[in-house]
XYZ file of C-alpha atoms in Angstrom:
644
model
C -69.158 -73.999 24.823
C -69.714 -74.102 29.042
C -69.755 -71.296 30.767
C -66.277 -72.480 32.822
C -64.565 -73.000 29.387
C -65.291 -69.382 28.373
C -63.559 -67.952 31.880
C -61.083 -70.635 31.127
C -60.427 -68.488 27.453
C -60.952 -65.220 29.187
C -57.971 -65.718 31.755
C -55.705 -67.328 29.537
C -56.191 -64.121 26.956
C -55.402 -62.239 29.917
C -52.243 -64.044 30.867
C -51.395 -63.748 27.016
C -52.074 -59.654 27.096
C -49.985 -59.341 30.271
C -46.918 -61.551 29.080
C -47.271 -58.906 25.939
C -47.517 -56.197 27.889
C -44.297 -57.387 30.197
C -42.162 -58.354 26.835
C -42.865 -55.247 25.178
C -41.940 -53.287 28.146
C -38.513 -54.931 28.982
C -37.859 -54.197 24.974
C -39.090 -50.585 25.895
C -36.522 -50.176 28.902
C -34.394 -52.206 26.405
C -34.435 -49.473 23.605
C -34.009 -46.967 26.408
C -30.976 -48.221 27.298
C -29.948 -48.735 23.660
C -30.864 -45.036 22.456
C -29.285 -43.537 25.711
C -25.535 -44.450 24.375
C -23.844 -41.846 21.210
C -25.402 -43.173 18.195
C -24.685 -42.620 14.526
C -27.766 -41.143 12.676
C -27.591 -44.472 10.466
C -27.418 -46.469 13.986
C -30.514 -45.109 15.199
C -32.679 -45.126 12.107
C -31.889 -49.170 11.504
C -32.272 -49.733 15.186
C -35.769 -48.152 15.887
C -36.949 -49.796 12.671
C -35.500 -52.802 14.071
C -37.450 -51.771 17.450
C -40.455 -51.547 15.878
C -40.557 -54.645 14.585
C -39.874 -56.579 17.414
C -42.245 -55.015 19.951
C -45.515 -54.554 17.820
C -44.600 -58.060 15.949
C -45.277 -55.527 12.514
C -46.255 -58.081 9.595
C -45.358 -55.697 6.687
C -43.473 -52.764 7.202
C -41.384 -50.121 5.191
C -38.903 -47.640 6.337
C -38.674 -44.287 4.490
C -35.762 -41.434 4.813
C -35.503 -38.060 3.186
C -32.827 -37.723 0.463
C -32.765 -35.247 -1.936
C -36.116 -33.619 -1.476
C -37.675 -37.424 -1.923
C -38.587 -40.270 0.674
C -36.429 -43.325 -0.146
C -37.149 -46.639 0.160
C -34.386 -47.731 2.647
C -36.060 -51.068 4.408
C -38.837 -53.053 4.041
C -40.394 -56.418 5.810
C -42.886 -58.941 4.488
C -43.356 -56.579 1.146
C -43.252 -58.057 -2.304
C -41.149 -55.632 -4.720
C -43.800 -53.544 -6.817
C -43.307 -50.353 -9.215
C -44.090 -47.326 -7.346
C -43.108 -47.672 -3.678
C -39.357 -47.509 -4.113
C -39.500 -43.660 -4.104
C -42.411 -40.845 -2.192
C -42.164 -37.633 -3.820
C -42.144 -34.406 -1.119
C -45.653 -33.130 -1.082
C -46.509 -29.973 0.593
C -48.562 -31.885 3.173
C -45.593 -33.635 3.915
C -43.558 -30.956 4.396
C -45.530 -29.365 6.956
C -46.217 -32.392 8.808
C -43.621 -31.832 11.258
C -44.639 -28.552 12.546
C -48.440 -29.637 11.935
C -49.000 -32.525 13.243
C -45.856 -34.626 14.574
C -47.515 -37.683 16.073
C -48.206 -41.170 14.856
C -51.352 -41.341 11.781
C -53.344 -44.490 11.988
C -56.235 -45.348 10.071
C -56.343 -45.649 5.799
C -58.370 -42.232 5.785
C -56.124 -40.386 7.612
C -53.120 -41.907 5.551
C -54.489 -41.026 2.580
C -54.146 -36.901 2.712
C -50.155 -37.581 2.899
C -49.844 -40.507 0.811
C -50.552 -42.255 -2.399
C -53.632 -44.493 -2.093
C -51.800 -46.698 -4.643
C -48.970 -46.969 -2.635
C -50.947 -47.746 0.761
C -52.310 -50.358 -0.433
C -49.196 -52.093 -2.030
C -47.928 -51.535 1.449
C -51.097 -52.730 3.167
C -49.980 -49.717 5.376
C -52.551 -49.231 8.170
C -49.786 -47.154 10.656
C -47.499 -44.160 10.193
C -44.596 -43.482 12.695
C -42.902 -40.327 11.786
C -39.040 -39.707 12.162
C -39.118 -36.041 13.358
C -36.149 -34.361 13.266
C -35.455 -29.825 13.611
C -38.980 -29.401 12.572
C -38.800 -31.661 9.758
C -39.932 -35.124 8.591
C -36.523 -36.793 8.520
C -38.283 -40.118 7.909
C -40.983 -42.739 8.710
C -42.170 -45.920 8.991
C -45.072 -47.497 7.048
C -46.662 -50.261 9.501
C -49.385 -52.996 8.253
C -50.651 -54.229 11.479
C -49.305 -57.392 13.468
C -49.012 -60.689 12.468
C -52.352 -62.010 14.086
C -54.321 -58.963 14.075
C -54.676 -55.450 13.477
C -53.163 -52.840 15.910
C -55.308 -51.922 18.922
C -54.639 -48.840 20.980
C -52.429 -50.297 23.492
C -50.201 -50.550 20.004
C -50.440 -46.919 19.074
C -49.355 -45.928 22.533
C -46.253 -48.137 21.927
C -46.196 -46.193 18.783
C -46.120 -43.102 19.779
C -43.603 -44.172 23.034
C -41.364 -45.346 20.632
C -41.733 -42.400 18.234
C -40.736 -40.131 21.101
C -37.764 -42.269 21.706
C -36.104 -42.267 18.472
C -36.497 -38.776 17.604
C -35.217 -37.458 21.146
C -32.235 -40.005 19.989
C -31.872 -38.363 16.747
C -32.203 -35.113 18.079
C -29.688 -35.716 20.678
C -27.114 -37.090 17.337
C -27.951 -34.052 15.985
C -26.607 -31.531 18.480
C -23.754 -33.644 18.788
C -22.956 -33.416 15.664
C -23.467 -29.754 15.732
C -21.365 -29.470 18.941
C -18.727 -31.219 17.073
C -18.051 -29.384 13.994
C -18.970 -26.148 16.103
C -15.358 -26.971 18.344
C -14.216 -28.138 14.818
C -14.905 -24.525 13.582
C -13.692 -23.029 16.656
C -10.690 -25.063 16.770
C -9.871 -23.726 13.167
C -10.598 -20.364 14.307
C -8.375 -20.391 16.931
C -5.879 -21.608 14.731
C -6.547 -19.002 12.380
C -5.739 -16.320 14.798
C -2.218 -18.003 15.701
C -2.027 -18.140 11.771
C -2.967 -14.521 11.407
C -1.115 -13.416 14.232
C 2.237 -15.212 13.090
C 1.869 -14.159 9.931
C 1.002 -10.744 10.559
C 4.164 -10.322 12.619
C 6.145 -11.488 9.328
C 4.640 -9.391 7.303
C 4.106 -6.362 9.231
C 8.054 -6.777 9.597
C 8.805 -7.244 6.165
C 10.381 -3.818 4.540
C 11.881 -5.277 1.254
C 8.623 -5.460 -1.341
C 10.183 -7.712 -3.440
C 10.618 -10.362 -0.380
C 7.106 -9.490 0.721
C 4.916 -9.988 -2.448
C 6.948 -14.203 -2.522
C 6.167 -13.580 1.545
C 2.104 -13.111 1.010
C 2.136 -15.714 -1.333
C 3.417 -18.743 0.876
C 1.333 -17.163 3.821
C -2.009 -17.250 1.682
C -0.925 -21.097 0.131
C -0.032 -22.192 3.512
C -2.949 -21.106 5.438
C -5.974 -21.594 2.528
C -4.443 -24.878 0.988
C -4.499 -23.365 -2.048
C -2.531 -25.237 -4.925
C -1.791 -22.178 -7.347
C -1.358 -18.836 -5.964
C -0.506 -15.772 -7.366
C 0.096 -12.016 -6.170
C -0.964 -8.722 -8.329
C 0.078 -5.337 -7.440
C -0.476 -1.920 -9.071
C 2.743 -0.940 -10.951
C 2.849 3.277 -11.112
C 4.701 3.130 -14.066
C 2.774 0.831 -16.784
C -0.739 2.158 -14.508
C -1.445 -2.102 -14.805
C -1.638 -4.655 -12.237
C 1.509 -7.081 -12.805
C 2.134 -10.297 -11.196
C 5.150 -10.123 -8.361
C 5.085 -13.402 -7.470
C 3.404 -17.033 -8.130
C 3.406 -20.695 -6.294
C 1.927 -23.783 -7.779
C 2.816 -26.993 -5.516
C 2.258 -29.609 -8.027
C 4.496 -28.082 -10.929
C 8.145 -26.467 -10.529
C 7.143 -24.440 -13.917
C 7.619 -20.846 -13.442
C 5.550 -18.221 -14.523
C 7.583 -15.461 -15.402
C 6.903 -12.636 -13.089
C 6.140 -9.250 -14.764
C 4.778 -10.953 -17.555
C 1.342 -10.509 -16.982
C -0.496 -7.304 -16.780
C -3.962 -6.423 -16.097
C -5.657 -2.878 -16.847
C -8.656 -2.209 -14.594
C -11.077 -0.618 -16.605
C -13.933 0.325 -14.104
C -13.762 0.828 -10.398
C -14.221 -2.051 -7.946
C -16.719 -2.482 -5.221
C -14.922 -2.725 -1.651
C -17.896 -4.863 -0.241
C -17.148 -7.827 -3.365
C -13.520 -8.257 -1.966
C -14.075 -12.115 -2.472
C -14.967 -13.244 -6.510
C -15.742 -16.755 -6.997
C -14.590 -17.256 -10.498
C -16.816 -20.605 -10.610
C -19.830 -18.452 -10.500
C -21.133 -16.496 -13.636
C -22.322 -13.643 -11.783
C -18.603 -13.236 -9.868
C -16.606 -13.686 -13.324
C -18.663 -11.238 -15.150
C -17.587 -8.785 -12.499
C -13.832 -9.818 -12.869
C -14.110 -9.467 -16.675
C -15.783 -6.231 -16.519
C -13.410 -4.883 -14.343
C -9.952 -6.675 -16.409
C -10.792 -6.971 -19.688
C -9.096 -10.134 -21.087
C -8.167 -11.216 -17.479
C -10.319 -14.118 -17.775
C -7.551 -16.304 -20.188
C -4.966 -15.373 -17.512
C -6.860 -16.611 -14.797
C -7.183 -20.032 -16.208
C -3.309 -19.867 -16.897
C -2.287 -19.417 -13.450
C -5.041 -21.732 -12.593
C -7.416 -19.302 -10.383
C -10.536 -19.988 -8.918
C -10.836 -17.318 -6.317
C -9.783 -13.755 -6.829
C -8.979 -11.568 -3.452
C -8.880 -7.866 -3.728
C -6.717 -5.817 -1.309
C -7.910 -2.595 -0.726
C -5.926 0.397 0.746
C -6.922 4.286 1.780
C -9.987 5.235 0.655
C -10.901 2.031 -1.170
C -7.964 2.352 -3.915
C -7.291 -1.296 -5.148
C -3.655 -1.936 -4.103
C -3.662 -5.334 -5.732
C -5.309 -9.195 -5.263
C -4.105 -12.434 -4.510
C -5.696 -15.361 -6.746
C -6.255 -18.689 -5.135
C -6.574 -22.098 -7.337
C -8.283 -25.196 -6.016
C -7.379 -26.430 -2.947
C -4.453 -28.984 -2.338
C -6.692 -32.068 -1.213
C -9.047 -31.061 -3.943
C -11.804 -30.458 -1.215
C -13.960 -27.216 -1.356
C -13.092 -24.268 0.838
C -14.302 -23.558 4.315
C -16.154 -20.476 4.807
C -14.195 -20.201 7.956
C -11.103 -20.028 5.495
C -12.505 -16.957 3.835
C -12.705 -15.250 6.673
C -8.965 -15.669 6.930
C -8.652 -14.753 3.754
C -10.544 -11.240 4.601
C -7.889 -10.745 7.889
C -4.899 -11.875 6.171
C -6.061 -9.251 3.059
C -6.359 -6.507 5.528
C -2.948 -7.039 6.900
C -0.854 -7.321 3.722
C -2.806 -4.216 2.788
C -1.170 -2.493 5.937
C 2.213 -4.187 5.245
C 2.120 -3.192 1.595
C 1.390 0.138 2.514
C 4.157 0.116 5.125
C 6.120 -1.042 2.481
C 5.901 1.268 -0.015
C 5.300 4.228 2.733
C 9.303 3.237 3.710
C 10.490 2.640 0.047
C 9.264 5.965 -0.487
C 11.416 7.280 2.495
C 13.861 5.485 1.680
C 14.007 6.896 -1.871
C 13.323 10.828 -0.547
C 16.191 10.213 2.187
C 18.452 9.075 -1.109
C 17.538 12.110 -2.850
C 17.772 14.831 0.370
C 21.356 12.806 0.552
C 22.511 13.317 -2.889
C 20.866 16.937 -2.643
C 22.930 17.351 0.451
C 26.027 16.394 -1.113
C 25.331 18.638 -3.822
C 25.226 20.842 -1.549
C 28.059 20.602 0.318
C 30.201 20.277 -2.356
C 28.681 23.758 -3.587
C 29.277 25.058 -0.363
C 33.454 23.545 -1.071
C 33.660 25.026 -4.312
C 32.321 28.465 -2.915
C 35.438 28.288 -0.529
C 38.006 27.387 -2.855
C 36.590 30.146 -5.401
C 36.261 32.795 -3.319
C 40.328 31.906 -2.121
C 41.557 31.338 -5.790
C 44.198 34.605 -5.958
C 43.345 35.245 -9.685
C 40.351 34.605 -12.394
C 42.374 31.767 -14.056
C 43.063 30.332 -11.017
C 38.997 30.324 -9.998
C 37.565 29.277 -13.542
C 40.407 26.501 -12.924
C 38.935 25.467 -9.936
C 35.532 25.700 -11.152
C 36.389 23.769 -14.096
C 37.514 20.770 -11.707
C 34.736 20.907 -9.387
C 32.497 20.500 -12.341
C 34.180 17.422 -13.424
C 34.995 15.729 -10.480
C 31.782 16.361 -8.407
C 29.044 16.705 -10.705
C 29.909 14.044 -13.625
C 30.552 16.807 -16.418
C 32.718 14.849 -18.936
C 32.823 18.059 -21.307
C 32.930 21.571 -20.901
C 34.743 24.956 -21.054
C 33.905 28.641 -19.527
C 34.359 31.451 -21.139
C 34.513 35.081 -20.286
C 33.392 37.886 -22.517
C 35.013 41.029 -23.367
C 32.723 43.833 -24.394
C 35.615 45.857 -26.422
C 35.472 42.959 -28.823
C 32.348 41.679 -28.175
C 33.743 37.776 -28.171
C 33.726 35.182 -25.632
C 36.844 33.705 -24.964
C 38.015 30.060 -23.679
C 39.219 30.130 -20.456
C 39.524 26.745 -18.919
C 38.118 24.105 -20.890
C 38.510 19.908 -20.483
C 39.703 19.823 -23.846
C 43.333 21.373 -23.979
C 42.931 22.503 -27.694
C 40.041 24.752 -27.040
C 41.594 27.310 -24.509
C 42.311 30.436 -25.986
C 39.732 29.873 -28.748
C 37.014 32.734 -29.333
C 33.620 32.691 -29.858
C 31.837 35.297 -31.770
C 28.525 36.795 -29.788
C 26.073 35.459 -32.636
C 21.826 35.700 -32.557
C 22.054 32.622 -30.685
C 24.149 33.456 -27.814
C 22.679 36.776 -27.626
C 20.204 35.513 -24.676
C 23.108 35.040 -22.129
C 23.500 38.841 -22.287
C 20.025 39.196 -20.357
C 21.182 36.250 -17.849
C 19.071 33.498 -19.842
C 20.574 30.368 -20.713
C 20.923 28.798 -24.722
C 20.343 24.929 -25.175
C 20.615 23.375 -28.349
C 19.535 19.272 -27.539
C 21.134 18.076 -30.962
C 24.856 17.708 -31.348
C 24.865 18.200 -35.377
C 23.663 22.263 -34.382
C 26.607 22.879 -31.879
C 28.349 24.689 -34.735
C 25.333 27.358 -35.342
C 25.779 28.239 -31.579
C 29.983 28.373 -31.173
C 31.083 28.332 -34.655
C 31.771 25.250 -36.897
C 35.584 25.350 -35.725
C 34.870 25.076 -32.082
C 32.371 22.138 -33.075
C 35.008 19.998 -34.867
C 37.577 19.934 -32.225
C 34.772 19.065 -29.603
C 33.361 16.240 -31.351
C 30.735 13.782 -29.657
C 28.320 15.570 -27.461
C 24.934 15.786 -26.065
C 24.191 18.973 -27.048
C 25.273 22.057 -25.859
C 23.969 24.179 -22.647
C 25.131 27.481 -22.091
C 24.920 29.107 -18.737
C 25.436 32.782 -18.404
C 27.130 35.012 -15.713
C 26.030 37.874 -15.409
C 25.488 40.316 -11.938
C 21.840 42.296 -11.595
C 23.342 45.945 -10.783
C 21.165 48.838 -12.444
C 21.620 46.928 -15.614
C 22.549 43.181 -16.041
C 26.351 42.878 -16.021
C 27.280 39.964 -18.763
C 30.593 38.202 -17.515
C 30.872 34.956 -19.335
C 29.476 31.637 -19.977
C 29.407 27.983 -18.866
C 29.090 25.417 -21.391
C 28.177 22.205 -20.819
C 28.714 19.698 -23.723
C 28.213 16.291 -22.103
C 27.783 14.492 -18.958
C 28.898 10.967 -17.671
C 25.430 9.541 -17.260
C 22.290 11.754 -17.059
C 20.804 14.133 -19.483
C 22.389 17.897 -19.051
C 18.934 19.642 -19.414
C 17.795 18.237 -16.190
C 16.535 20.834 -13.856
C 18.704 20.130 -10.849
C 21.599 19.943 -12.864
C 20.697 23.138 -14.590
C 20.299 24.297 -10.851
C 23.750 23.416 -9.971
C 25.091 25.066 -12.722
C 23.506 28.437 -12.386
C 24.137 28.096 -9.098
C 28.007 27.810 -9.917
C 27.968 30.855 -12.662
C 26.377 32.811 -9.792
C 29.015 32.654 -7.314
C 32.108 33.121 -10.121
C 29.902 35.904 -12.172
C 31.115 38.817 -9.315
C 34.158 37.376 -8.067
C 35.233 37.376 -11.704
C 33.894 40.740 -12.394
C 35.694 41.963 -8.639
C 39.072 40.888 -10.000
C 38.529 42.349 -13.384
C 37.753 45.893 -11.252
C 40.702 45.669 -8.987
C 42.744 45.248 -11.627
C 41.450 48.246 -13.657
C 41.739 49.972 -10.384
C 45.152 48.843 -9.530
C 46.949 52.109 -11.446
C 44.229 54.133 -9.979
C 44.485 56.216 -6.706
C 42.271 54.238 -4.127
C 41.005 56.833 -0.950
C 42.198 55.501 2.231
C 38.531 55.088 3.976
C 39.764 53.679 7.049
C 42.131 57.162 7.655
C 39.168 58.854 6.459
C 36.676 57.467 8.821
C 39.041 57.872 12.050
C 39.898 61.696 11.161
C 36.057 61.948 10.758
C 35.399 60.088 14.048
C 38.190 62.638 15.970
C 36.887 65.460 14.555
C 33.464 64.779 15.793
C 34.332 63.194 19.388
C 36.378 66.927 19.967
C 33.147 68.336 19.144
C 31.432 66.253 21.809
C 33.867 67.147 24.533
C 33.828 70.773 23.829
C 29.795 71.138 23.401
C 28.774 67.932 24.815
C 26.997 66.533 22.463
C 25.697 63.236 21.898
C 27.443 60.801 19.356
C 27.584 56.970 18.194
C 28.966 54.999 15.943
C 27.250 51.565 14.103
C 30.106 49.144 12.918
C 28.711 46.569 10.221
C 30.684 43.342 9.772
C 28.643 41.398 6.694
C 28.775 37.800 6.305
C 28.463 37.289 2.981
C 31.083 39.600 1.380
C 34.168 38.593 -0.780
C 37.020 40.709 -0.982
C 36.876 40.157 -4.850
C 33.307 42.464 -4.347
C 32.591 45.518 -3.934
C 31.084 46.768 -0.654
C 27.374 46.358 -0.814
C 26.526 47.122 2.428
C 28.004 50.851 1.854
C 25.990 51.419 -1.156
C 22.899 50.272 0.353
C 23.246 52.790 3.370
C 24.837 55.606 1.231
C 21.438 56.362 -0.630
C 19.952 56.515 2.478
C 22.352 58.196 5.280
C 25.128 60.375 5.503
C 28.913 59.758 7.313
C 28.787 56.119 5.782
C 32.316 54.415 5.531
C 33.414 51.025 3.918
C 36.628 50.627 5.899
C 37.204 47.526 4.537
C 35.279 44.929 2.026
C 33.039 43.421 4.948
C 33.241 46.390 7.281
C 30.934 49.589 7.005
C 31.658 52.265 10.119
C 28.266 54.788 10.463
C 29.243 57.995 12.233
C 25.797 59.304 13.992
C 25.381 62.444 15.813
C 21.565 62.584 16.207
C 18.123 60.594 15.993
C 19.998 57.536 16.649
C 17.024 55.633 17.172
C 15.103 56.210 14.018
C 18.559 55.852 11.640
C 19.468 52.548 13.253
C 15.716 51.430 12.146
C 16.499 52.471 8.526
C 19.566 50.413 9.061
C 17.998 47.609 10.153
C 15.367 47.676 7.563
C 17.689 48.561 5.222
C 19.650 45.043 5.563
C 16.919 43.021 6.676
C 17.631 40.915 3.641
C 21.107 40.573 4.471
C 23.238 38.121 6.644
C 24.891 41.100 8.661
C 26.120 41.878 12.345
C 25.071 45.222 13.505
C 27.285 46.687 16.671
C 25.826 49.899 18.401
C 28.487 52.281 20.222
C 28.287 55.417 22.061
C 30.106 58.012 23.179
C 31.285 57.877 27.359
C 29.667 54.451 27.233
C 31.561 52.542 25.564
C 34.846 54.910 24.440
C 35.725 58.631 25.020
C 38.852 58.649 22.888
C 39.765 58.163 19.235
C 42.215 55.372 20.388
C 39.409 53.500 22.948
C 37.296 53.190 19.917
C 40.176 52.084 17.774
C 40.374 49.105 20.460
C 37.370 47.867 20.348
């Protein structure tokens, strides 16, 4: 060959290696264009490969993604199908080749201490391209060389130019990605706080229990998806948790509520407040903690269990949730609803119950109240009643009409005969009748009461006689009235035979009806007295008390001494009593003077100061007005005092 013809070869090489050089780098700005748009991970990893084969002219190449902790086979050019290179297992150089090395391998040798020499040379692969992608090897290509010769370094460069490309592409679909399902998730968060927040308001104004347990259930199907939900809550009375309320979407089968009851065996942990029945671990827990709960978890279809816990960790109750309407798997970002909407229907259950509680002690202070008042009527109408029969009478009716006695009678005992007679009684044929004092009744002397719970042993406590005529019964509760004086005073008995609902041993009733025998005990025994006394003489205190009060204010004017007189006026008296206030004061002082059955006069002529303490100590006990007046302060004549 001349010398001219070789120059003539040399230049037109060179023109060759420069129109190269200009095609590959208009398809260089070309792929730059390409990558720069928003790309689908799948878009970019078929593009580059289809990059790479344009611009180094590859004769054999393979493309190679990570699936399953394996390289699959995904694309190959100019490569006969063999056994072998369909699949690249993950070895541990491999996995570190990202954060290793990261470039472009070329060279057999090199090759060969990540791959397969077997597979290398079924691929003829001379050329590695890596697909990097968060520090991992997302992929790579598997180059032979190009068509009419093996690559030279001006082909590595493109290599590596285009490596760079493609993964700043795939990173860049990667954050984009993440961006996207990060607004997803805060899109669903911010939903989930209008959620919570709406349905916090419901719930937090919710009173009625019943309407919130069917009101927790829609909230928690609504706002998880859930398919099957149901709603537990600790019932006091059976110490179980019983189901208050259940929703299934796909079936209009009802699970009858109350039905099913779980006993908790061992005590929960407050930090597992979400149990993943799915998991082994999760439903040992639940089983541990509800023996034979697991049978009625796959009745009402559960598949997460949701455990509400109130002040200091008690377990109120738990929601279960069953797969998810669209059959998809839950969000974590839905648990964390789950947590917030747990923690409010905690706080509205407690609410709840706090007000049903209220409600229930307001109910009771309100029937205790009316009790009361009525107590407070039949203490008035008593204490005006102009005779015993009259009173017992009225007693009688206040029993039936107020308190729901349907059967009863009072008798009054006479101590000459030792026999308690029938006074008033709701059964006509009964008053008159007497009942013999027997080791039975002999109690109600000493002021404590006789019940006999079965209605066959009335007779053995008022005779078999009294028994016949009274018939059905509940038993038989006798209340005795008796008065405390130096020795207990035995006036007579209630008894109570039967009531119109309610049990007549039950303590407030019992209250009531001690409560009734103590008001009519010394009224009773007052009339009885002032009817013993009625042929007696009575002293005329009040005549007494102003000739005593004359006498002394004559003394004052002719000596001048010093005199006063304390006037009592007592709240509590009856004038079917005696006057308590006088005896109280007539152990204790001299010149003491019931003038009437709520008045006491106290004529004092020295230490006025000391005697009015032992007055007021005296009564200190007692709902009394005390009235201090002296002598040419307040009156100087018998007939100024009389005024006042």
């Amino acid at each position: 060959m001349h010398y001219e013809d070789i120059l003539r070869k040399i230049e037109q090489e060179n023109r060759d290696g420069s129109l190269i050089d200009i095609y590959r780098y208009n398809g260089l700005i070309e792929a730059i264009q390409f990558f720069a748009n928003r790309l689908t991970m799948e878009q970019i990893t078929d593009a580059a490969y289809d990059f790479v084969n344009e611009l180094l002219t590859v004769e054999k190449s393979a493309m190679y993604l990570l699936e399953a902790e394996k390289y699959v086979l995904k694309k190959q050019r100019g490569i006969q199908p063999k056994p072998g290179i369909e699949v690249i297992p993950v070895n541990q150089s491999l996995k570190e080749f990202a954060l290793f090395v990261g470039n472009v391998i070329s060279g057999t040798e090199s090759l060969r201490q990540y791959f397969d020499p077997s597979l290398l040379d079924a691929l003829e692969a001379k050329v590695m391209l890596p697909l990097l992608l968060e520090e991992k090897l997302y992929g790579f290509f598997l180059l032979s060389g190009r068509v009419n010769a093996a690559f030279d370094e001006k082909d590595i460069m493109v290599c590596q130019t285009l490596m760079n490309l493609f993964n700043k592409s795939m990173e860049n679909c990667n954050r984009l990605e993440m961006l996207q399902i990060s607004n997803r998730e805060l899109d669903e968060k911010i939903f989930n706080l209008f959620a919570i927040n709406q349905s916090a308001k419901a719930m937090l104004t919710e009173y009625s229990l019943s309407n919130l347990y069917k009101l927790a259930v829609d909230v928690f199907s609504e706002l998880t998806l859930s398919a099957q939900t149901g709603f537990f809550l600790y019932d006091n009375a059976s110490e179980k948790y019983v189901l208050k309320a259940y929703r299934d979407v796909f079936s209009s089968d009802t699970i009858k509520k109350g039905s099913i009851k779980l006993k908790k065996i061992i005590n929960t942990h407050p930090g597992r407040q979400i149990i993943d029945l799915g998991k082994d671990s999760d439903r040992d827990y639940f089983a541990a903690v509800f023996p034979d709960s697991l049978e009625i978890m796959e009745e009402i279809k559960a598949s997460y269990v949701v455990l509400i816990f109130g002040d200091k960790n008690k377990l109120l109750g738990f929601v279960t949730l069953g797969k998810t309407v669209s059959g998809n798997p839950y969000k974590s970002s839905t648990f964390e609803l789950v947590e917030s909407l747990a923690s409010y229907t905690c706080i509205a259950l407690s609410n709840a119950m706090l007000l049903k509680k209220v409600e229930e002690q307001r109910n009771l202070l309100q029937e205790k109240l009316s009790r009361l008042i009525t107590l407070n009527k039949l203490s008035k109408n008593i204490n005006s009643a102009p005779d015993s029969n009259s009173l017992l009478e009225i007693a009688l009716e206040t029993l039936k009409v107020s308190f729901g006695v349907e059967k009863a009678f009072i008798a009054l005992y006479d101590d000459s005969s030792d026999l308690l007679t029938i006074m008033q009684s709701t059964i006509d044929s009964l008053n008159g009748l007497n009942i013999p004092m027997n080791d039975t009744l002999n109690p109600l002397r000493k002021g404590s009461m006789v019940f006999e719970s079965v209605s066959e042993n009335i007779g053995t406590v008022v005779g078999d006689e009294i028994a016949n005529i009274i018939g059905s019964s509940s038993g038989i509760l006798a209340i005795p009235m008796t008065m405390e004086r130096y020795e207990t005073v035995f006036v007579g008995a209630i008894f109570i035979l039967k009531l119109e609902e309610g049990i007549i041993s039950n303590e407030e009733n019992i209250l009531v009806f001690q409560t009734i025998a103590n008001h009519i005990a010394p009224l009773i025994s007052g009339i009885r007295d002032l009817e013993k006394q009625k042929s007696l003489y009575i002293p005329n205190i009040p005549k007494i008390f102003l000739s005593a009060l004359e006498e002394e204010i004559n003394k004052c004017r002719e000596y001048d001494f010093d005199l006063e007189v304390i006037r009592i006026k007592s709240n509590d008296s009856s004038p079917f009593s005696e006057n308590q206030i006088s005896r109280i004061l007539g152990e204790k002082l001299k010149h003491v003077y019931p003038v009437s059955y709520d008045r006491t006069e106290i004529i004092l002529t020295n230490d006025f100061e000391e005697k009015l303490n032992i007055i007021k100590e005296a009564l200190s006990d007692k709902s009394v007005d005390i009235t201090r007046f002296r002598y040419k302060q307040d009156f100087s004549e018998l007939q100024e005092y009389i005024n006042l």
